[in-house]
Every structure is written in C-alpha cells, then in structure tokens.
mmCIF file of C-alpha atoms in Angstrom:
data_model
loop_
_atom_site.group_PDB
_atom_site.id
_atom_site.type_symbol
_atom_site.label_atom_id
_atom_site.label_comp_id
_atom_site.label_asym_id
_atom_site.label_seq_id
_atom_site.Cartn_x
_atom_site.Cartn_y
_atom_site.Cartn_z
ATOM 1 C CA UNK W 1 0.000 0.000 0.000
ATOM 2 C CA UNK W 2 1.450 3.348 -1.002
ATOM 3 C CA UNK W 3 2.025 5.825 1.788
ATOM 4 C CA UNK W 4 1.043 9.451 2.117
ATOM 5 C CA UNK W 5 2.571 11.543 -0.629
ATOM 6 C CA UNK W 6 3.207 15.255 -0.610
ATOM 7 C CA UNK W 7 4.224 17.584 -3.383
ATOM 8 C CA UNK W 8 6.364 19.474 -3.831
ATOM 9 C CA UNK W 9 9.024 18.281 -1.412
ATOM 10 C CA UNK W 10 10.905 21.561 -1.393
ATOM 11 C CA UNK W 11 9.757 25.071 -2.130
ATOM 12 C CA UNK W 12 11.409 28.472 -2.018
ATOM 13 C CA UNK W 13 9.227 31.553 -2.081
ATOM 14 C CA UNK W 14 9.602 35.226 -1.288
ATOM 15 C CA UNK W 15 7.636 37.272 1.200
ATOM 16 C CA UNK W 16 4.210 38.302 0.000
ATOM 17 C CA UNK W 17 3.810 35.394 -2.399
ATOM 18 C CA UNK W 18 1.347 32.595 -1.929
ATOM 19 C CA UNK W 19 1.890 28.859 -2.035
ATOM 20 C CA UNK W 20 -0.180 25.722 -2.471
ATOM 21 C CA UNK W 21 0.889 22.380 -1.066
ATOM 22 C CA UNK W 22 -0.655 19.077 -2.034
ATOM 23 C CA UNK W 23 -1.236 15.858 -0.138
ATOM 24 C CA UNK W 24 -2.502 12.474 -1.316
ATOM 25 C CA UNK W 25 -3.565 10.231 1.566
ATOM 26 C CA UNK W 26 -3.211 6.499 1.805
ATOM 27 C CA UNK W 27 -5.823 4.814 -0.349
ATOM 28 C CA UNK W 28 -9.065 4.443 1.590
ATOM 29 C CA UNK W 29 -8.192 7.048 4.193
ATOM 30 C CA UNK W 30 -10.714 9.858 4.404
ATOM 31 C CA UNK W 31 -9.233 11.967 7.183
ATOM 32 C CA UNK W 32 -6.388 14.300 6.275
ATOM 33 C CA UNK W 33 -4.626 16.571 8.738
ATOM 34 C CA UNK W 34 -1.954 19.197 8.277
ATOM 35 C CA UNK W 35 0.799 20.174 10.715
ATOM 36 C CA UNK W 36 3.512 22.790 10.745
ATOM 37 C CA UNK W 37 6.886 21.902 12.222
ATOM 38 C CA UNK W 38 9.433 24.553 13.180
ATOM 39 C CA UNK W 39 12.438 24.399 15.501
ATOM 40 C CA UNK W 40 10.940 27.030 17.788
ATOM 41 C CA UNK W 41 7.285 26.011 18.008
ATOM 42 C CA UNK W 42 7.599 22.299 17.345
ATOM 43 C CA UNK W 43 4.718 20.450 15.736
ATOM 44 C CA UNK W 44 1.512 22.449 15.546
ATOM 45 C CA UNK W 45 -1.861 21.352 14.234
ATOM 46 C CA UNK W 46 -3.199 23.380 11.311
ATOM 47 C CA UNK W 47 -6.462 21.694 10.294
ATOM 48 C CA UNK W 48 -8.200 18.405 9.690
ATOM 49 C CA UNK W 49 -10.524 17.437 6.852
ATOM 50 C CA UNK W 50 -12.921 14.575 6.526
ATOM 51 C CA UNK W 51 -15.194 14.009 3.544
ATOM 52 C CA UNK W 52 -14.379 17.443 2.145
ATOM 53 C CA UNK W 53 -15.327 19.181 5.407
ATOM 54 C CA UNK W 54 -12.971 20.978 7.738
ATOM 55 C CA UNK W 55 -13.702 19.573 11.175
ATOM 56 C CA UNK W 56 -10.902 21.046 13.246
ATOM 57 C CA UNK W 57 -8.725 24.092 12.926
ATOM 58 C CA UNK W 58 -5.629 25.076 14.848
ATOM 59 C CA UNK W 59 -4.631 28.488 16.042
ATOM 60 C CA UNK W 60 -3.281 29.920 12.797
ATOM 61 C CA UNK W 61 -4.190 33.129 10.976
ATOM 62 C CA UNK W 62 -6.636 33.147 8.103
ATOM 63 C CA UNK W 63 -3.752 33.243 5.632
ATOM 64 C CA UNK W 64 -3.614 29.504 6.131
ATOM 65 C CA UNK W 65 -6.416 27.662 4.415
ATOM 66 C CA UNK W 66 -7.091 24.261 3.019
ATOM 67 C CA UNK W 67 -9.518 22.074 1.221
ATOM 68 C CA UNK W 68 -10.203 18.457 0.512
ATOM 69 C CA UNK W 69 -11.455 16.955 -2.697
ATOM 70 C CA UNK W 70 -13.889 14.120 -3.260
ATOM 71 C CA UNK W 71 -11.007 11.671 -3.767
ATOM 72 C CA UNK W 72 -9.678 12.684 -0.289
ATOM 73 C CA UNK W 73 -6.672 14.493 -1.717
ATOM 74 C CA UNK W 74 -6.039 17.726 0.130
ATOM 75 C CA UNK W 75 -4.366 21.030 -0.515
ATOM 76 C CA UNK W 76 -3.298 23.754 1.817
ATOM 77 C CA UNK W 77 -2.690 27.320 0.795
ATOM 78 C CA UNK W 78 -0.708 30.037 2.508
ATOM 79 C CA UNK W 79 -1.214 33.554 1.217
ATOM 80 C CA UNK W 80 0.934 36.628 1.760
ATOM 81 C CA UNK W 81 3.885 34.592 2.951
ATOM 82 C CA UNK W 82 5.936 35.790 5.897
ATOM 83 C CA UNK W 83 9.443 34.808 6.909
ATOM 84 C CA UNK W 84 7.991 32.978 9.908
ATOM 85 C CA UNK W 85 6.070 30.640 7.622
ATOM 86 C CA UNK W 86 9.306 28.858 6.777
ATOM 87 C CA UNK W 87 8.737 25.363 8.091
ATOM 88 C CA UNK W 88 8.240 21.720 7.322
ATOM 89 C CA UNK W 89 4.590 21.156 6.491
ATOM 90 C CA UNK W 90 3.422 17.646 7.207
ATOM 91 C CA UNK W 91 0.291 15.969 6.010
ATOM 92 C CA UNK W 92 -1.152 12.929 7.772
ATOM 93 C CA UNK W 93 -3.969 10.571 6.917
ATOM 94 C CA UNK W 94 -6.048 8.159 8.908
ATOM 95 C CA UNK W 95 -8.699 5.579 8.253
ATOM 96 C CA UNK W 96 -10.538 6.497 11.469
ATOM 97 C CA UNK W 97 -11.352 2.833 11.928
ATOM 98 C CA UNK W 98 -11.441 3.344 15.688
ATOM 99 C CA UNK W 99 -9.433 0.214 16.170
ATOM 100 C CA UNK W 100 -6.489 -0.287 18.471
ATOM 101 C CA UNK W 101 -4.012 0.457 15.716
ATOM 102 C CA UNK W 102 -5.792 3.494 14.308
ATOM 103 C CA UNK W 103 -3.232 6.216 13.928
ATOM 104 C CA UNK W 104 -2.169 9.049 11.690
ATOM 105 C CA UNK W 105 0.338 8.212 8.994
ATOM 106 C CA UNK W 106 2.565 11.073 8.021
ATOM 107 C CA UNK W 107 3.876 12.004 4.618
ATOM 108 C CA UNK W 108 7.461 13.070 3.937
ATOM 109 C CA UNK W 109 6.586 16.744 4.247
ATOM 110 C CA UNK W 110 7.105 19.873 2.176
ATOM 111 C CA UNK W 111 10.015 22.040 3.228
ATOM 112 C CA UNK W 112 8.987 25.660 2.623
ATOM 113 C CA UNK W 113 11.586 28.401 2.754
ATOM 114 C CA UNK W 114 10.431 32.019 2.628
ATOM 115 C CA UNK W 115 13.077 34.574 1.674
ATOM 116 C CA UNK M 1 -6.086 24.280 26.391
ATOM 117 C CA UNK M 2 -4.398 20.907 26.229
ATOM 118 C CA UNK M 3 -0.704 20.943 27.096
ATOM 119 C CA UNK M 4 1.693 18.068 26.538
ATOM 120 C CA UNK M 5 5.030 18.047 28.294
ATOM 121 C CA UNK M 6 7.851 15.671 27.569
ATOM 122 C CA UNK M 7 10.971 15.172 29.570
ATOM 123 C CA UNK M 8 13.781 15.040 29.187
ATOM 124 C CA UNK M 9 14.105 17.080 26.004
ATOM 125 C CA UNK M 10 17.625 15.810 25.437
ATOM 126 C CA UNK M 11 18.897 12.380 26.362
ATOM 127 C CA UNK M 12 22.358 11.026 25.761
ATOM 128 C CA UNK M 13 22.723 7.354 26.524
ATOM 129 C CA UNK M 14 25.328 4.681 26.266
ATOM 130 C CA UNK M 15 24.600 1.544 24.333
ATOM 131 C CA UNK M 16 23.241 -1.191 26.534
ATOM 132 C CA UNK M 17 21.671 1.139 29.099
ATOM 133 C CA UNK M 18 18.007 1.566 29.967
ATOM 134 C CA UNK M 19 16.096 4.801 30.208
ATOM 135 C CA UNK M 20 12.567 6.240 30.248
ATOM 136 C CA UNK M 21 11.004 9.205 28.496
ATOM 137 C CA UNK M 22 8.002 10.771 30.210
ATOM 138 C CA UNK M 23 4.965 12.413 28.675
ATOM 139 C CA UNK M 24 2.494 14.345 30.814
ATOM 140 C CA UNK M 25 -0.702 15.879 29.485
ATOM 141 C CA UNK M 26 -3.091 18.315 31.063
ATOM 142 C CA UNK M 27 -6.625 17.199 30.190
ATOM 143 C CA UNK M 28 -8.504 13.985 29.698
ATOM 144 C CA UNK M 29 -7.836 12.301 26.410
ATOM 145 C CA UNK M 30 -8.911 9.044 24.869
ATOM 146 C CA UNK M 31 -5.744 8.181 23.038
ATOM 147 C CA UNK M 32 -2.023 8.824 23.091
ATOM 148 C CA UNK M 33 0.557 8.278 20.393
ATOM 149 C CA UNK M 34 4.292 7.890 20.208
ATOM 150 C CA UNK M 35 6.181 8.814 17.053
ATOM 151 C CA UNK M 36 9.779 8.670 15.984
ATOM 152 C CA UNK M 37 11.462 11.191 13.707
ATOM 153 C CA UNK M 38 14.895 10.769 12.145
ATOM 154 C CA UNK M 39 16.784 13.897 11.059
ATOM 155 C CA UNK M 40 15.295 15.375 7.903
ATOM 156 C CA UNK M 41 12.584 12.728 7.788
ATOM 157 C CA UNK M 42 8.904 12.493 8.553
ATOM 158 C CA UNK M 43 7.219 10.982 11.586
ATOM 159 C CA UNK M 44 6.959 7.238 11.983
ATOM 160 C CA UNK M 45 4.163 5.853 14.130
ATOM 161 C CA UNK M 46 5.427 3.680 16.987
ATOM 162 C CA UNK M 47 2.511 3.083 19.367
ATOM 163 C CA UNK M 48 -1.139 3.924 19.871
ATOM 164 C CA UNK M 49 -2.347 3.693 23.466
ATOM 165 C CA UNK M 50 -6.090 3.731 23.952
ATOM 166 C CA UNK M 51 -6.916 2.836 27.514
ATOM 167 C CA UNK M 52 -5.704 3.088 31.072
ATOM 168 C CA UNK M 53 -3.020 0.544 31.803
ATOM 169 C CA UNK M 54 -2.306 -0.079 28.134
ATOM 170 C CA UNK M 55 1.177 -1.395 27.483
ATOM 171 C CA UNK M 56 2.697 -2.015 24.084
ATOM 172 C CA UNK M 57 6.130 -3.289 23.170
ATOM 173 C CA UNK M 58 8.109 -3.368 19.966
ATOM 174 C CA UNK M 59 11.681 -4.518 20.109
ATOM 175 C CA UNK M 60 13.599 -2.473 22.671
ATOM 176 C CA UNK M 61 10.779 0.053 23.123
ATOM 177 C CA UNK M 62 7.848 -0.264 25.496
ATOM 178 C CA UNK M 63 5.119 2.315 25.970
ATOM 179 C CA UNK M 64 2.555 2.525 28.736
ATOM 180 C CA UNK M 65 -0.364 4.759 29.614
ATOM 181 C CA UNK M 66 -1.805 5.835 32.967
ATOM 182 C CA UNK M 67 -4.860 7.944 32.201
ATOM 183 C CA UNK M 68 -5.514 8.742 35.848
ATOM 184 C CA UNK M 69 -2.084 10.274 36.246
ATOM 185 C CA UNK M 70 -2.260 11.634 32.650
ATOM 186 C CA UNK M 71 1.139 10.113 32.080
ATOM 187 C CA UNK M 72 2.679 7.971 29.402
ATOM 188 C CA UNK M 73 6.160 6.517 29.431
ATOM 189 C CA UNK M 74 8.410 5.236 26.670
ATOM 190 C CA UNK M 75 10.949 2.837 28.094
ATOM 191 C CA UNK M 76 14.112 2.003 26.212
ATOM 192 C CA UNK M 77 15.808 -1.273 27.055
ATOM 193 C CA UNK M 78 19.462 -1.981 26.246
ATOM 194 C CA UNK M 79 19.753 0.963 23.868
ATOM 195 C CA UNK M 80 21.475 0.575 20.512
ATOM 196 C CA UNK M 81 22.759 3.264 18.166
ATOM 197 C CA UNK M 82 19.885 2.705 15.718
ATOM 198 C CA UNK M 83 17.468 4.087 18.301
ATOM 199 C CA UNK M 84 19.019 7.555 18.004
ATOM 200 C CA UNK M 85 16.200 9.845 16.872
ATOM 201 C CA UNK M 86 13.678 12.361 18.193
ATOM 202 C CA UNK M 87 10.682 10.826 19.944
ATOM 203 C CA UNK M 88 7.370 12.632 20.208
ATOM 204 C CA UNK M 89 4.294 11.881 22.212
ATOM 205 C CA UNK M 90 0.994 13.276 20.990
ATOM 206 C CA UNK M 91 -2.436 13.433 22.553
ATOM 207 C CA UNK M 92 -5.727 13.470 20.711
ATOM 208 C CA UNK M 93 -8.017 16.089 22.152
ATOM 209 C CA UNK M 94 -11.018 16.091 19.869
ATOM 210 C CA UNK M 95 -12.736 12.929 20.779
ATOM 211 C CA UNK M 96 -12.423 9.535 19.240
ATOM 212 C CA UNK M 97 -13.931 10.261 15.875
ATOM 213 C CA UNK M 98 -11.627 12.907 14.579
ATOM 214 C CA UNK M 99 -8.074 14.084 14.866
ATOM 215 C CA UNK M 100 -6.464 17.102 16.401
ATOM 216 C CA UNK M 101 -3.159 16.011 17.857
ATOM 217 C CA UNK M 102 -1.230 18.092 20.337
ATOM 218 C CA UNK M 103 2.443 17.147 20.367
ATOM 219 C CA UNK M 104 5.081 17.371 23.020
ATOM 220 C CA UNK M 105 8.289 19.173 22.135
ATOM 221 C CA UNK M 106 10.084 15.908 21.527
ATOM 222 C CA UNK M 107 12.989 14.107 23.148
ATOM 223 C CA UNK M 108 16.222 14.038 21.164
ATOM 224 C CA UNK M 109 17.803 10.698 21.965
ATOM 225 C CA UNK M 110 21.455 10.073 21.185
ATOM 226 C CA UNK M 111 22.839 6.603 21.811
ATOM 227 C CA UNK M 112 26.615 6.539 22.020
ATOM 228 C CA UNK M 113 28.775 3.458 21.497
#
C-alpha cells in the first residue's frame, strides 16, 4: 500500500507570495490533517478534513487555508507569505477505523523556505 | 487548552543502558501516540495507546499509559545506536472520531557506542 505523498518536497518563495501544497492520503483514508513543524514552536496542528469538510482548525491566521477533494486528496494554501512561515509542512492521513491500531500516517513533508 | 510536556528534552545514553522518556498531558484524552522522527525525515508511528493501563512493546521500546495520572512513558531497554532519533508523544483532544493532535516538544535521543 502506497504511503502518504506530498508535493512538492521543497519550495522556495519570497515574502508576500502565496503557495499551495498538495497531499494524497493512503488509499481508503478519508481523514487528512496538516501540521507545521518549526524548531521554535515544534509540531503544531493546522487543520483536519474529513469528507471534504474541515472539522478542526488550529490556532493559525486566516492566511492559512485548506480544502479536501472528493477523492480525499487535500491542498493547503498560505497567502501573503511571511518569513515565519518557513517550516516543514506535514500531512497525515487516517482511516478512522477506531481500532487499536488506528493512527495518523505522516507524509514526507514539504520544506517551505520564505526569503 | 491541552498541554503536553515531555521530559527530558535531550537524552544522551550509552549503548546497553536503559532509560525512560516521560509524557504528561493536562486534560482527559482518549488516546495517546508515540512517534519517531529521524533527522530530515517524517514521523513514523510507533505506538497507539487507547486505555488506562495499556502497554505495548516493539523490540527495545515499550510504551505505557496511565490515564488517571495523565502520564505515558516510553521505556528504552538496552539501547542501541539505531534508536538515536527524536521521539514525540501526541495526545488526541477532539474525541475519538476525529483528529487534532497536540504534540510534546520531543525528546532528542542520542545513543553513544
């Protein structure tokens, strides 16, 4: 079974630009979550989607948005980039089976650098 | 607001020694996770702990959960160099049907020969 895939893997942007990151979950997984990882703040939850609906949102400004498509693929968008948005953005998917092994599987991440 | 605290944040061990990483969380939760992250890589799921008293073991790692004390431990037995990585605990705080994980700051484990 293929894992979670994220594209692109690396991205360099300048302040003020916007960026779109893509995530394809494991086949059959309908829940997709996004996290930001920085050395200073650690891993922080951005949002979670299930069946094209955003169910949870973290404490991030409105510049951060996302969506999920009918095939469960998800995108996140960051507008008006700031230097502080430089981070590793991780996508995770889950089957939400509720079983004892139910967990979130993480993709390789997109490394975003804002200059 | 849910807070998750891990300690120690840095751990340098010798091969063959045992040690424990602690994870405390501030509010009731129905599940706790342990992940491993190698430098420059993504997170690898190690354990999912669902109930009080749950204990899971994989190789030299054993995780346990005490929901009353809001404490989970990750015990390392006879450490080997390959275990060097950053270990995160994470707590789910949105109920059992959806995900919003709050992570600890991670424990950077270095196993020296």
